[in-house]
Amino acid sequence: MEPSESTTALPSTTNEDLTPLEQDVLDEYERLAENMKKLASLLDTMAGKPTAEILDGLRQLERKTSLVFTLLKASVYSIVLQQEIYSGDQVGGSEDGGR
């Protein structure tokens, strides 16, 4: 038994061998394959380098986060300072009252 060529390669078909519907289906599959290749290439390019919009968004987020952190530090410092002043008044007031 001879190995058939159809197992290793697709049989060559000519346009006369196909019905118009079959040819349309094959054409659509070919267009779909090309579109998928283009999409894969575009996605690969986009994944390789972030877009300017993403970078701008990250910069804005960094600025806002930095601002919130600065305000938080200032609030904590203000609370600690107020507590020191309050405890200093209590200590000073009890010393004056004891004399």
Backbone as numpy.savetxt, mean C-alpha at the origin, in Angstrom:
# Nx Ny Nz CAx CAy CAz Cx Cy Cz
4.53 -48.34 -32.59 3.70 -47.15 -32.59 4.57 -45.91 -32.59
4.36 -45.03 -33.53 5.15 -43.82 -33.66 4.61 -42.74 -32.75
5.51 -41.95 -32.12 5.02 -40.83 -31.32 4.40 -39.80 -32.25
3.22 -39.39 -31.93 2.53 -38.43 -32.78 3.01 -37.02 -32.47
3.02 -36.21 -33.47 3.46 -34.83 -33.31 2.44 -34.00 -32.56
1.20 -34.43 -32.51 0.16 -33.66 -31.85 0.35 -33.63 -30.34
1.10 -34.58 -29.76 1.32 -34.56 -28.32 2.38 -33.54 -27.95
3.29 -33.23 -28.87 4.34 -32.28 -28.56 4.04 -30.88 -29.06
3.25 -30.77 -30.07 2.93 -29.45 -30.62 1.47 -29.41 -31.02
0.93 -28.22 -31.03 -0.45 -28.07 -31.45 -0.55 -28.34 -32.95
-1.58 -29.01 -33.36 -1.72 -29.23 -34.80 -1.96 -27.90 -35.50
-1.36 -27.79 -36.65 -1.53 -26.53 -37.37 -2.92 -26.48 -37.98
-3.59 -25.42 -37.66 -4.93 -25.24 -38.20 -4.93 -24.01 -39.06
-5.63 -24.09 -40.10 -5.76 -22.93 -40.98 -7.15 -22.35 -40.77
-7.32 -21.17 -41.25 -8.60 -20.50 -41.09 -9.74 -21.27 -41.76
-9.41 -22.08 -42.78 -10.46 -22.85 -43.45 -10.96 -23.99 -42.57
-10.11 -24.46 -41.64 -10.50 -25.58 -40.79 -11.44 -25.15 -39.67
-11.51 -23.87 -39.38 -12.31 -23.38 -38.25 -13.59 -22.73 -38.73
-14.59 -22.85 -37.88 -15.82 -22.12 -38.17 -15.58 -20.66 -37.78
-16.39 -19.75 -38.27 -16.22 -18.34 -37.88 -16.32 -18.14 -36.37
-17.20 -18.88 -35.72 -17.34 -18.76 -34.27 -16.07 -19.23 -33.56
-15.51 -20.34 -34.00 -14.27 -20.85 -33.41 -13.13 -19.85 -33.60
-13.06 -19.26 -34.78 -12.01 -18.27 -35.04 -12.19 -17.04 -34.16
-13.44 -16.61 -33.96 -13.71 -15.47 -33.08 -13.29 -15.78 -31.64
-13.58 -16.99 -31.20 -13.21 -17.38 -29.84 -11.68 -17.38 -29.69
-10.99 -17.93 -30.67 -9.53 -17.94 -30.61 -8.95 -16.52 -30.63
-9.55 -15.65 -31.43 -9.10 -14.26 -31.49 -9.31 -13.57 -30.14
-10.45 -13.83 -29.52 -10.71 -13.24 -28.21 -9.72 -13.75 -27.16
-9.42 -15.04 -27.19 -8.43 -15.59 -26.27 -7.06 -14.97 -26.49
-6.72 -14.73 -27.73 -5.44 -14.10 -28.04 -5.40 -12.67 -27.50
-6.49 -11.92 -27.69 -6.55 -10.56 -27.15 -6.50 -10.57 -25.63
-7.20 -11.52 -25.04 -7.19 -11.65 -23.58 -5.79 -11.95 -23.07
-5.08 -12.84 -23.74 -3.72 -13.17 -23.33 -2.80 -11.95 -23.43
-2.95 -11.18 -24.50 -2.14 -9.96 -24.65 -2.46 -8.95 -23.55
-3.75 -8.77 -23.25 -4.15 -7.84 -22.19 -3.62 -8.29 -20.83
-3.64 -9.58 -20.58 -3.12 -10.10 -19.31 -1.61 -9.86 -19.20
-0.90 -10.02 -20.32 0.54 -9.75 -20.32 0.81 -8.27 -20.04
0.02 -7.39 -20.66 0.18 -5.95 -20.41 -0.13 -5.61 -18.96
-1.19 -6.21 -18.42 -1.56 -5.97 -17.02 -0.46 -6.44 -16.08
0.07 -7.62 -16.32 1.14 -8.15 -15.48 2.37 -7.24 -15.52
2.69 -6.76 -16.70 3.84 -5.86 -16.84 3.60 -4.55 -16.11
2.40 -3.99 -16.23 2.06 -2.74 -15.55 2.08 -2.92 -14.04
1.53 -4.01 -13.54 1.53 -4.27 -12.10 2.95 -4.45 -11.58
3.78 -5.11 -12.37 5.18 -5.29 -11.97 5.89 -3.94 -11.88
5.62 -3.07 -12.83 6.22 -1.74 -12.82 5.73 -0.93 -11.62
4.43 -0.99 -11.35 3.86 -0.23 -10.23 4.38 -0.76 -8.89
4.55 -2.05 -8.78 5.03 -2.63 -7.53 6.50 -2.29 -7.31
7.24 -2.07 -8.38 8.66 -1.78 -8.27 8.97 -0.39 -7.76
8.13 0.57 -8.09 8.38 1.94 -7.64 7.06 2.59 -7.23
7.01 3.09 -5.98 5.76 3.70 -5.51 5.42 4.96 -6.30
4.16 5.20 -6.39 3.73 6.37 -7.14 3.90 7.63 -6.30
3.88 8.74 -6.95 4.05 10.04 -6.27 2.92 10.28 -5.28
1.72 9.81 -5.59 0.59 10.01 -4.68 0.82 9.30 -3.35
1.33 8.10 -3.41 1.59 7.35 -2.17 2.65 8.07 -1.35
3.70 8.52 -2.01 4.77 9.21 -1.29 4.27 10.51 -0.67
3.45 11.26 -1.40 2.90 12.50 -0.85 2.00 12.21 0.35
1.20 11.18 0.25 0.34 10.80 1.36 1.14 10.40 2.60
2.21 9.67 2.37 3.06 9.28 3.50 3.76 10.48 4.13
4.15 11.45 3.31 4.77 12.66 3.86 3.79 13.43 4.72
2.55 13.57 4.25 1.53 14.27 5.03 1.25 13.54 6.34
1.18 12.23 6.28 0.96 11.44 7.48 2.11 11.61 8.46
3.34 11.65 7.95 4.50 11.84 8.81 4.44 13.21 9.50
4.07 14.25 8.76 3.97 15.58 9.35 2.90 15.63 10.44
1.75 15.05 10.16 0.68 15.05 11.15 1.06 14.26 12.39
1.70 13.12 12.20 2.13 12.31 13.33 3.16 13.06 14.16
4.07 13.74 13.51 5.07 14.53 14.22 4.42 15.65 15.02
3.43 16.30 14.44 2.72 17.37 15.13 1.99 16.83 16.36
1.31 15.70 16.21 0.60 15.10 17.34 1.58 14.72 18.44
2.72 14.17 18.07 3.73 13.79 19.06 4.25 15.02 19.81
4.50 16.10 19.09 4.96 17.33 19.72 3.92 17.88 20.69
2.66 17.90 20.27 1.59 18.38 21.15 1.44 17.49 22.38
1.59 16.20 22.21 1.50 15.28 23.34 2.63 15.54 24.33
3.84 15.73 23.83 4.96 16.02 24.72 4.73 17.33 25.48
4.21 18.34 24.78 3.95 19.62 25.44 2.88 19.47 26.51
1.85 18.67 26.24 0.79 18.45 27.23 1.32 17.73 28.46
2.12 16.71 28.25 2.70 15.97 29.37 3.60 16.89 30.19
4.41 17.69 29.52 5.29 18.62 30.22 4.46 19.61 31.05
3.36 20.12 30.46 2.50 21.06 31.17 1.89 20.41 32.41
1.43 19.18 32.29 0.83 18.47 33.43 1.87 18.25 34.52
3.07 17.82 34.15 4.13 17.60 35.14 4.50 18.91 35.82
4.59 19.98 35.07 4.93 21.28 35.64 3.84 21.76 36.59
2.58 21.58 36.21 1.48 21.96 37.10 1.51 21.15 38.39
1.81 19.87 38.30 1.86 19.02 39.50 3.01 19.47 40.41
4.14 19.85 39.83 5.27 20.33 40.64 4.91 21.63 41.34
4.24 22.52 40.61 3.83 23.79 41.21 2.82 23.53 42.32
1.85 22.64 42.07 0.82 22.32 43.05 1.45 21.68 44.29
2.33 20.72 44.11 2.97 20.07 45.27 3.92 21.04 45.97
4.52 21.98 45.26 5.37 22.99 45.87 4.55 23.94 46.72
3.34 24.29 46.26 2.44 25.15 47.04 2.00 24.45 48.32
1.71 23.17 48.22 1.26 22.43 49.40 2.39 22.33 50.42
3.58 22.04 49.96 4.72 21.92 50.87 5.03 23.29 51.47
5.02 24.34 50.66 5.29 25.70 51.15 4.19 26.17 52.09
2.94 25.82 51.80 1.82 26.24 52.63 1.84 25.54 53.98
2.23 24.28 54.03 2.26 23.57 55.32 3.43 24.04 56.17
4.52 24.45 55.53 5.67 24.98 56.28 5.34 26.34 56.87
4.61 27.19 56.11 4.24 28.51 56.62 3.23 28.39 57.73
2.31 27.44 57.63 1.28 27.25 58.65 1.83 26.68 59.94
2.95 25.99 59.88 3.54 25.37 61.05 4.35 26.32 61.88
4.65 27.51 61.44 5.52 28.44 62.17 4.81 29.17 63.19
